[in-house]
GROMACS .gro file of C-alpha atoms in nm:
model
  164
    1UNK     CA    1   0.000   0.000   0.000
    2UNK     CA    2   0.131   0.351  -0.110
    3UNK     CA    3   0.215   0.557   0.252
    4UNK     CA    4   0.095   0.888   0.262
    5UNK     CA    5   0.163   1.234   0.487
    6UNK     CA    6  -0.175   1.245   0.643
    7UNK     CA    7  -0.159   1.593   0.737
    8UNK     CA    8  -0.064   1.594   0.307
    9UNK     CA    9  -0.403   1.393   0.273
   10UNK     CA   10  -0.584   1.582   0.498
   11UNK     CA   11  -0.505   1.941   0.309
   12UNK     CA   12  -0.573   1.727  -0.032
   13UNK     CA   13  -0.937   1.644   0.100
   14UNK     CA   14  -0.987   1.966   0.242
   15UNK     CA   15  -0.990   2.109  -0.133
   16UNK     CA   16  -1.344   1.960  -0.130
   17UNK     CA   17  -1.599   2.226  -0.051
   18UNK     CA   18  -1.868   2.088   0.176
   19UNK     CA   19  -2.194   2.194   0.388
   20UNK     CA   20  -2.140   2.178   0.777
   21UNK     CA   21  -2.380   1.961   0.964
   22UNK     CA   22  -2.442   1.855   1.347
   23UNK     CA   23  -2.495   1.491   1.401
   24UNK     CA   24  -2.706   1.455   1.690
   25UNK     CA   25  -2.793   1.101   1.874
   26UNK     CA   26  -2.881   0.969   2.220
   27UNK     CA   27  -2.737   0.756   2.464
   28UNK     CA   28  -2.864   0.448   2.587
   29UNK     CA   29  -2.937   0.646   2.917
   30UNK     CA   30  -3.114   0.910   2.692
   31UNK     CA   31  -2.859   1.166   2.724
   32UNK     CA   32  -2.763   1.424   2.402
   33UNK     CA   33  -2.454   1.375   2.190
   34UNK     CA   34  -2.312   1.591   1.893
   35UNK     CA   35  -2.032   1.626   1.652
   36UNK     CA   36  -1.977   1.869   1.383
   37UNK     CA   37  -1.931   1.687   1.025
   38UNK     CA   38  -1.877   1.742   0.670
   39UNK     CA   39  -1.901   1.381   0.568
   40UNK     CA   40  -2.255   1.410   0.456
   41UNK     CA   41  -2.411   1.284   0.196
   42UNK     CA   42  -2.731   1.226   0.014
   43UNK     CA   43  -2.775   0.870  -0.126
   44UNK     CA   44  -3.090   0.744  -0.212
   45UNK     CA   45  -3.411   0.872  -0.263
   46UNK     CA   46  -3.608   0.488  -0.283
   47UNK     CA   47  -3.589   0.409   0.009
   48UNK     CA   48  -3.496   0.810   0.129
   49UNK     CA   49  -3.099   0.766   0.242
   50UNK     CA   50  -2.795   0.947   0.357
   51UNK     CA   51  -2.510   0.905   0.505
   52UNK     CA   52  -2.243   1.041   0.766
   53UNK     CA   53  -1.936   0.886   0.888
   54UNK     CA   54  -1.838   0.964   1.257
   55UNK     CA   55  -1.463   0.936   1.415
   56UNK     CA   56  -1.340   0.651   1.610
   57UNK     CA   57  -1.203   0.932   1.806
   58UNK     CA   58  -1.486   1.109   1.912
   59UNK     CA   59  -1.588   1.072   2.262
   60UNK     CA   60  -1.937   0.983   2.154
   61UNK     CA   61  -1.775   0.684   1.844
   62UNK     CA   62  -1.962   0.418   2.078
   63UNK     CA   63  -2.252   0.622   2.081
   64UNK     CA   64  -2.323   0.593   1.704
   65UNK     CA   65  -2.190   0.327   1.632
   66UNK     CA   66  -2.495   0.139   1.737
   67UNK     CA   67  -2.717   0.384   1.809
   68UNK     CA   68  -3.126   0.284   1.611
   69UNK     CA   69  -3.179   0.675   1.533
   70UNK     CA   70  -3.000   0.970   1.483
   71UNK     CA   71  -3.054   1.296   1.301
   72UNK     CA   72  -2.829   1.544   1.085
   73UNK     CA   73  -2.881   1.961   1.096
   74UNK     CA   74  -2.783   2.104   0.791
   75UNK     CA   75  -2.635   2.470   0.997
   76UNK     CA   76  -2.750   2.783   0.802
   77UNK     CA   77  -2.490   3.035   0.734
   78UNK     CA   78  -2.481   3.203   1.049
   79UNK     CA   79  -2.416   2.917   1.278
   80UNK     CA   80  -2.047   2.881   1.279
   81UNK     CA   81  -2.069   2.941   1.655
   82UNK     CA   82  -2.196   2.614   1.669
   83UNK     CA   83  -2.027   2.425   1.421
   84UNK     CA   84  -1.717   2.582   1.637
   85UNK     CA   85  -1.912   2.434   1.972
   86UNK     CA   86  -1.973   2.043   1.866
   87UNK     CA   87  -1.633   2.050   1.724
   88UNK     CA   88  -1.442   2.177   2.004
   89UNK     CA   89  -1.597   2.271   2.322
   90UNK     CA   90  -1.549   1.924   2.584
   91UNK     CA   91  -1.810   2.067   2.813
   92UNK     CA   92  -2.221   1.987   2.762
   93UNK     CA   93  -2.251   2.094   2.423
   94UNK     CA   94  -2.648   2.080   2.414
   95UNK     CA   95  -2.607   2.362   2.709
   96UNK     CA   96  -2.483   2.576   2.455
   97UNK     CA   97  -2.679   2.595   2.186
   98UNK     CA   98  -3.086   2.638   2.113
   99UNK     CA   99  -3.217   2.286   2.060
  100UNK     CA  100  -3.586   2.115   2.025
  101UNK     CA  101  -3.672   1.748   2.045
  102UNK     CA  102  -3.750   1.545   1.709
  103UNK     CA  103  -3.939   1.247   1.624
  104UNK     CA  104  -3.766   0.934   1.809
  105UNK     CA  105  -3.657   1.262   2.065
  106UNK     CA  106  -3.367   1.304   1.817
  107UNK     CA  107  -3.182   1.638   1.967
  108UNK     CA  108  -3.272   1.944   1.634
  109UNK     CA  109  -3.046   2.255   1.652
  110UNK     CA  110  -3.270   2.536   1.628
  111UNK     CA  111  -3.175   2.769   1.325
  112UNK     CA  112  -3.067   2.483   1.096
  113UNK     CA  113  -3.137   2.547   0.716
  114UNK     CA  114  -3.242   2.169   0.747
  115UNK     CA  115  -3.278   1.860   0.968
  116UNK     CA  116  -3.311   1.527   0.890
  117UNK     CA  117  -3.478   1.318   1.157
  118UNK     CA  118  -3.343   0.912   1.056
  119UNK     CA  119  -3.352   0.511   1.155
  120UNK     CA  120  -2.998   0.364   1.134
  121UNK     CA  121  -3.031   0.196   0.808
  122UNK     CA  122  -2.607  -0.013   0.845
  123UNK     CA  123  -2.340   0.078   0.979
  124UNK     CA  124  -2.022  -0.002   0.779
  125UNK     CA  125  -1.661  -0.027   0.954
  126UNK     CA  126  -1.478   0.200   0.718
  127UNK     CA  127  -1.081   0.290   0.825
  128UNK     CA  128  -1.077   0.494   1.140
  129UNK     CA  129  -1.429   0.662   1.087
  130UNK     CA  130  -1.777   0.431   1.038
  131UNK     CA  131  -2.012   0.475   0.728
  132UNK     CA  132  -2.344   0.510   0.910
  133UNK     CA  133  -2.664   0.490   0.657
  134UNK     CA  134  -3.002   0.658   0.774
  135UNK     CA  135  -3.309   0.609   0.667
  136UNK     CA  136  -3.533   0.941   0.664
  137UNK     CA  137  -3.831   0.894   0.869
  138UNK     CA  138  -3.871   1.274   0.902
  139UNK     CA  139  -3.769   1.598   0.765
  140UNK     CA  140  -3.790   1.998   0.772
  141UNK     CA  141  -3.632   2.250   0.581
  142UNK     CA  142  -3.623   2.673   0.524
  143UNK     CA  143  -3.548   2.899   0.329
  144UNK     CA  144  -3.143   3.045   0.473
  145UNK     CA  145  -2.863   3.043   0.331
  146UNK     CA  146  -2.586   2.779   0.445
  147UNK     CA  147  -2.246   2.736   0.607
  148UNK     CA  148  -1.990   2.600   0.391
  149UNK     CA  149  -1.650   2.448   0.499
  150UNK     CA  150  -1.306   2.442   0.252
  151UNK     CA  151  -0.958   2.472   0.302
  152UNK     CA  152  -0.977   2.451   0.686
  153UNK     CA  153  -1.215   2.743   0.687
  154UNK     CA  154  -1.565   2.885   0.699
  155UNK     CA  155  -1.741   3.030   0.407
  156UNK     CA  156  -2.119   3.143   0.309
  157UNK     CA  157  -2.239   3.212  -0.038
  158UNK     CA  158  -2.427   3.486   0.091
  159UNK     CA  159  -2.088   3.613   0.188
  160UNK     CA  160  -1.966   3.550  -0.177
  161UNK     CA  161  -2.284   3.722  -0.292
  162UNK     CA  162  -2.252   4.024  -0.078
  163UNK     CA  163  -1.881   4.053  -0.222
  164UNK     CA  164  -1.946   4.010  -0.575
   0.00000   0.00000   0.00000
């Protein structure tokens, strides 16, 4: 197998320009867990599917990796406060930031430019991350802009609109 410089890799992938997205679950004892991703995608629409693909190293890896629901936020563009929070902060995340119960009491950011309410459809071992399939049970969506992610930083197209 060809060896890479991960850090190399990392800045290659990074090229990619992707949404932002919380991935919310809970715990067996019903308590809320979060991490921000970029590793979302849409992937069928019969039966409705998507996918994410958490970290072994988050804190919460156990969590969904057998977890029977979990939802995704798609975070408008002026939630990069709380992209910032799930992907750093250590303390009680959901303390932080404005959040509603969903269908299966899936944790919803409030503000998202969409949500996507799920039953784990498989989860794949995949390298040092998990593919995790959802099926959509429910969804909601608005009209806002949304928070993009490239090249290690933050970006909006109404920002890109504004400075065209």
């Amino acid at each position: 197998m060809t060896e890479f410089d991960r850090k190399d890799l990392r800045n290659a992938f990074g090229r990619f320009m992707t949404g932002v997205t919380i991935v919310t679950a809970r715990t067996n004892d019903g308590q809320p867990v979060g991490f921000t991703a970029n590793s979302f995608t849409s992937v069928s629409l019969d039966p409705p599917l998507l996918l994410v693909c958490p970290s072994r190293k988050l804190s919460s890896f156990e969590t969904f990796s057998q977890c029977s629901h979990f939802a995704v936020n798609i975070l408008a563009d002026d939630q990069q406060a709380v992209s910032d929070t799930f992907a750093c902060y250590d303390g009680d995340r959901f303390e932080r930031v404005a959040h509603h119960a969903g269908p299966e009491g899936l944790p919803l950011i409030n503000g998202a430019s969409a949500q996507f309410s799920c039953a784990t459809h498989q989860i794949i071992p995949a390298g040092d991350h998990c593919i995790l399939l959802g099926e959509v049970i429910a969804f909601e969506h608005r009209d806002a802009g949304c928070l993009g992610y490239a090249r290690g930083a933050y970006f909006t197209l109404t920002q890109r609109a504004t400075a065209a």
